[in-house]
mmCIF file of C-alpha atoms in Angstrom:
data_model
loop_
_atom_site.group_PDB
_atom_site.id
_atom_site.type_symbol
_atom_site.label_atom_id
_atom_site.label_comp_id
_atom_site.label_asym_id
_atom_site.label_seq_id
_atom_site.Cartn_x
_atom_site.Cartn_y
_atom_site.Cartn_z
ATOM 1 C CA UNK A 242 21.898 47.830 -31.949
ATOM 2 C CA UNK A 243 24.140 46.098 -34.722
ATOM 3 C CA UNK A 244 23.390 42.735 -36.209
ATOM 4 C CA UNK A 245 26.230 41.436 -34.143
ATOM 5 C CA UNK A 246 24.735 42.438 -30.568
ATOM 6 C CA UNK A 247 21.591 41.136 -31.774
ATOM 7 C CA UNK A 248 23.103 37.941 -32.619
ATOM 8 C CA UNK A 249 24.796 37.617 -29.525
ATOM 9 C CA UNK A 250 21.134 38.424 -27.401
ATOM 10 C CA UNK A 251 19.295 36.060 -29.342
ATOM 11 C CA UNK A 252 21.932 33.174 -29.029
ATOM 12 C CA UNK A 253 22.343 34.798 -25.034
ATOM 13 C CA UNK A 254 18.186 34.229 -24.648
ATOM 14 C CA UNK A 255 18.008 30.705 -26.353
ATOM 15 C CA UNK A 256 21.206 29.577 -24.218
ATOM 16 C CA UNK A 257 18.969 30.763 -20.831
ATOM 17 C CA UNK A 258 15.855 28.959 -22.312
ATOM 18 C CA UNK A 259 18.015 25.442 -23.033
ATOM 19 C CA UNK A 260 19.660 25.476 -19.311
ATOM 20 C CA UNK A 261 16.058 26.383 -17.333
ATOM 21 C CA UNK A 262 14.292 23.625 -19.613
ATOM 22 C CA UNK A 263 17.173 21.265 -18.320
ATOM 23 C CA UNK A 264 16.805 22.541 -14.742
ATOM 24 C CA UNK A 265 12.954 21.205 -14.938
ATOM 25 C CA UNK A 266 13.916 18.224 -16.444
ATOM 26 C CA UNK A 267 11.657 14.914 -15.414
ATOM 27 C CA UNK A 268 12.798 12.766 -12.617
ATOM 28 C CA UNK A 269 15.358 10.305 -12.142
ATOM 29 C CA UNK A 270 14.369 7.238 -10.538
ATOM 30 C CA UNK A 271 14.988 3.211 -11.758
ATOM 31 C CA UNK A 272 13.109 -0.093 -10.368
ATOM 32 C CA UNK A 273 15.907 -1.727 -9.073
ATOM 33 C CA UNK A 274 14.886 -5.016 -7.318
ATOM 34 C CA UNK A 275 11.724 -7.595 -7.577
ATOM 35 C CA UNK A 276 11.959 -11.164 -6.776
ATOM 36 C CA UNK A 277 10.392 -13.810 -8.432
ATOM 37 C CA UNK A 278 8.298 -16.236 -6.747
ATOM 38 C CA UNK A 279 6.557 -19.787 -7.118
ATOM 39 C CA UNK A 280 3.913 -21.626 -5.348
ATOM 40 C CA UNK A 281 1.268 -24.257 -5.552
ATOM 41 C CA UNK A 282 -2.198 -24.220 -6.017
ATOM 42 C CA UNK A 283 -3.554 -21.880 -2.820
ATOM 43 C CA UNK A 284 -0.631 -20.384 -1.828
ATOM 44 C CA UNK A 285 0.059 -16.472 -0.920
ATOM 45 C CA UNK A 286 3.638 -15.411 -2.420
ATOM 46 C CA UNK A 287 5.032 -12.898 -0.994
ATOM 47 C CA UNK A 288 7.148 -10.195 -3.614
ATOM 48 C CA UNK A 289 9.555 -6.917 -2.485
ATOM 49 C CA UNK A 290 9.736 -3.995 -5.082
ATOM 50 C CA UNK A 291 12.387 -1.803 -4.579
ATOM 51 C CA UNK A 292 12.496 2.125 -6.379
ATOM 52 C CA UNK A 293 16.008 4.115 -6.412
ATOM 53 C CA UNK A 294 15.464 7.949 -6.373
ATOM 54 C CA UNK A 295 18.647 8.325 -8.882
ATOM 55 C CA UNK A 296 17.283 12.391 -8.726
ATOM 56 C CA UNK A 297 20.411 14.634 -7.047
ATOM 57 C CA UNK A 298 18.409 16.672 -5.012
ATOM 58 C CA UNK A 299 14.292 16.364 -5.049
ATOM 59 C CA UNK A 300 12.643 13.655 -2.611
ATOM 60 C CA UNK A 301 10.194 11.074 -4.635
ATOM 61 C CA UNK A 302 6.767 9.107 -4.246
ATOM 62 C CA UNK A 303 5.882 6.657 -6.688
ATOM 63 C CA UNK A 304 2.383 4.851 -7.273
ATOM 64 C CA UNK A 305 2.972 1.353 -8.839
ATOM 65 C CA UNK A 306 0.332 -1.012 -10.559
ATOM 66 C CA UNK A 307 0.344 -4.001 -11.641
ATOM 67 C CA UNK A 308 -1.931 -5.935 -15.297
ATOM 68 C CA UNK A 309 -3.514 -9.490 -14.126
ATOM 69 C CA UNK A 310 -0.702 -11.907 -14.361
ATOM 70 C CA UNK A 311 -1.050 -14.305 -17.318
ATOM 71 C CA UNK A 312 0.311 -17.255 -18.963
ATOM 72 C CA UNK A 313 -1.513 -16.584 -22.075
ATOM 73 C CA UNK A 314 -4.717 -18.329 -21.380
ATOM 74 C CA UNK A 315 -5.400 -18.460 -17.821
ATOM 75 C CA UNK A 316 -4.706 -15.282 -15.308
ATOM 76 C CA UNK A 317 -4.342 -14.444 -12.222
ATOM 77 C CA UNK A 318 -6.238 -11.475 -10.194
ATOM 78 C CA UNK A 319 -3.306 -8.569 -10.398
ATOM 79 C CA UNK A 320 -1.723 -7.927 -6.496
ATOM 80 C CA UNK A 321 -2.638 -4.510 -5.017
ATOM 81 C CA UNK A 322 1.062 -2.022 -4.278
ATOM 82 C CA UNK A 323 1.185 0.432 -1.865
ATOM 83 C CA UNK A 324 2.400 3.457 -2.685
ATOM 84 C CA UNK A 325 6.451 4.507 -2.185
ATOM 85 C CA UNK A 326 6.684 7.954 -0.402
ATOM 86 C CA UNK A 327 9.239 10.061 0.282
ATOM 87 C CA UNK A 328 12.629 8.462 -1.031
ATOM 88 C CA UNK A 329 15.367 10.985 -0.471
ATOM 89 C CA UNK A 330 17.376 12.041 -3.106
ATOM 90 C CA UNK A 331 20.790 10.568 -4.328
ATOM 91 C CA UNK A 332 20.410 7.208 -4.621
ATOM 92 C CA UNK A 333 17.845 6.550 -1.315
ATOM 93 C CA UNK A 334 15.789 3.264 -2.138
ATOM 94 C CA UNK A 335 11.883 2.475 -0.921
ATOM 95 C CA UNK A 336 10.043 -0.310 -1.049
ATOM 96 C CA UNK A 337 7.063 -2.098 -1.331
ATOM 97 C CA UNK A 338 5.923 -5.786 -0.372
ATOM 98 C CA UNK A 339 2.721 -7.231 -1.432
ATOM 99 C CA UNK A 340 1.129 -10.582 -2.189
ATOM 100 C CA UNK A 341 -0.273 -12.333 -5.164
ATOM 101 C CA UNK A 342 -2.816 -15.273 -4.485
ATOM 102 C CA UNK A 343 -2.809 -18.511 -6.623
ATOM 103 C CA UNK A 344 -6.528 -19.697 -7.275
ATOM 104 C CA UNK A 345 -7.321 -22.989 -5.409
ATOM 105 C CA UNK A 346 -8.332 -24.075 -9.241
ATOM 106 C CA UNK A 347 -8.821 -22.672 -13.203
ATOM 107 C CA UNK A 348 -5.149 -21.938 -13.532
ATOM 108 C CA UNK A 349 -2.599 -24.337 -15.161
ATOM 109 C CA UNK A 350 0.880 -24.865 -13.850
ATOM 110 C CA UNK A 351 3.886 -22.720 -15.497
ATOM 111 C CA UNK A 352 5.005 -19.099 -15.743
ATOM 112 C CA UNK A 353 2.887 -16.624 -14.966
ATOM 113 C CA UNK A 354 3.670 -12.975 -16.217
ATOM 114 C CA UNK A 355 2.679 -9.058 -15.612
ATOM 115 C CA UNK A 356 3.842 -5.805 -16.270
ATOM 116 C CA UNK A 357 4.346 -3.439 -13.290
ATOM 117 C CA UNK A 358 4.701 0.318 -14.106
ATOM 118 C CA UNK A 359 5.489 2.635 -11.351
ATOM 119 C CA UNK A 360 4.983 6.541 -11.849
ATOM 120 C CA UNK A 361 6.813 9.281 -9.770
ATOM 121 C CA UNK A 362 3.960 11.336 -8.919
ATOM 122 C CA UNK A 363 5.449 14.792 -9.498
ATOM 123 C CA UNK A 364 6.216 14.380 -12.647
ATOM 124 C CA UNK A 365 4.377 11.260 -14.683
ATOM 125 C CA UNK A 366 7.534 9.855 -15.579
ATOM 126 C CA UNK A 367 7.301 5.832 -15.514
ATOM 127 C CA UNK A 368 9.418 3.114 -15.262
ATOM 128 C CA UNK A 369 8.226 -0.710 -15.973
ATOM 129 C CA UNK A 370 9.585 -4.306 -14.998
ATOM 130 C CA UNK A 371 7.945 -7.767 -15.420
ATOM 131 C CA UNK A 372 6.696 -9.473 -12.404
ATOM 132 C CA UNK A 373 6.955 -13.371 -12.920
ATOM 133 C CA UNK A 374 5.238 -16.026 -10.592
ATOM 134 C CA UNK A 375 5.858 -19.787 -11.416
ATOM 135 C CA UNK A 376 2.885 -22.084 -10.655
ATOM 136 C CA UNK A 377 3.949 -25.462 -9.651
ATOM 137 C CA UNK A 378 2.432 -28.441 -10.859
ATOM 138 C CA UNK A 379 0.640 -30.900 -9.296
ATOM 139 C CA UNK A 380 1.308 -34.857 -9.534
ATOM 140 C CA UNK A 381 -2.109 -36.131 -10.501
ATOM 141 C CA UNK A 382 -2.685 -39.627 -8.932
ATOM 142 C CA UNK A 383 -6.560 -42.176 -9.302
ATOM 143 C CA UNK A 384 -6.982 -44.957 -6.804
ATOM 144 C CA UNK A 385 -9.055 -47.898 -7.392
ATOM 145 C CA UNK A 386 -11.644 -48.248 -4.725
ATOM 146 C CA UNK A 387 -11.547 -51.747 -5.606
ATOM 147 C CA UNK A 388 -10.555 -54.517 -3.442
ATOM 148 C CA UNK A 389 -9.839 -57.795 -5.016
#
């Protein structure tokens, strides 16, 4: 066999390796809706994640988790997320709704924050977004028991 054919095999062979590598490539998937939300002090608010299988031909399940929201000093107990199963290929969507409480007390009004990472369970890949919850305030008010 010349140098030439052996050239040829050897760039034949790596071209074969490059295309099969591409074939088993990770999967394609994007989190492509989550609403924000605000409440008061002992509210339940309600959120709706939604995952886009952007893969051309597998079907995907995701797991998603969520850190403790924060707003730097105080936090809030992170929600629990279902799992996302089956989304068929090509663009199909899932979702999953869950709740976040607001503690009765030790949290202060503002923006709450948390990172939510979901991973396709096939193959690890992950995709994050920010989950924000705005805490209302509440007007503070003293009577004077008083009478004159």
């Amino acid at each position: 066999m010349g140098v030439n054919q052996m050239k040829k095999l050897l760039l034949a062979m790596l071209t074969i390796m490059v295309l099969s590598i591409a074939l088993v490539s990770a999967a394609d998937f994007s989190i492509t809706s989550l609403n924000t939300g605000s409440g008061d002090l002992g509210d339940t608010v309600s959120y709706t994640l939604e995952v886009q299988n952007d893969d051309l031909t597998e079907t995907l399940s995701f797991t998603c988790t969520s850190t403790d929201l924060t707003d730097g000093t105080y936090t809030i107990t992170a929600p629990s997320i279902s799992d996302i199963n089956a989304v068929t290929p090509n663009g199909g969507t899932g979702t999953s709704t869950f709740d976040v409480t607001i503690p009765t007390e030790s949290v202060a009004a503002g923006l709450y924050t948390s990172t939510i990472t979901c991973t396709e369970d096939f193959n690890q890949t992950e995709q994050t977004t920010t989950l924000e919850l705005t805490v209302n305030s509440v007007d503070s008010f003293s009577t004077n028991s008083e009478i004159d």
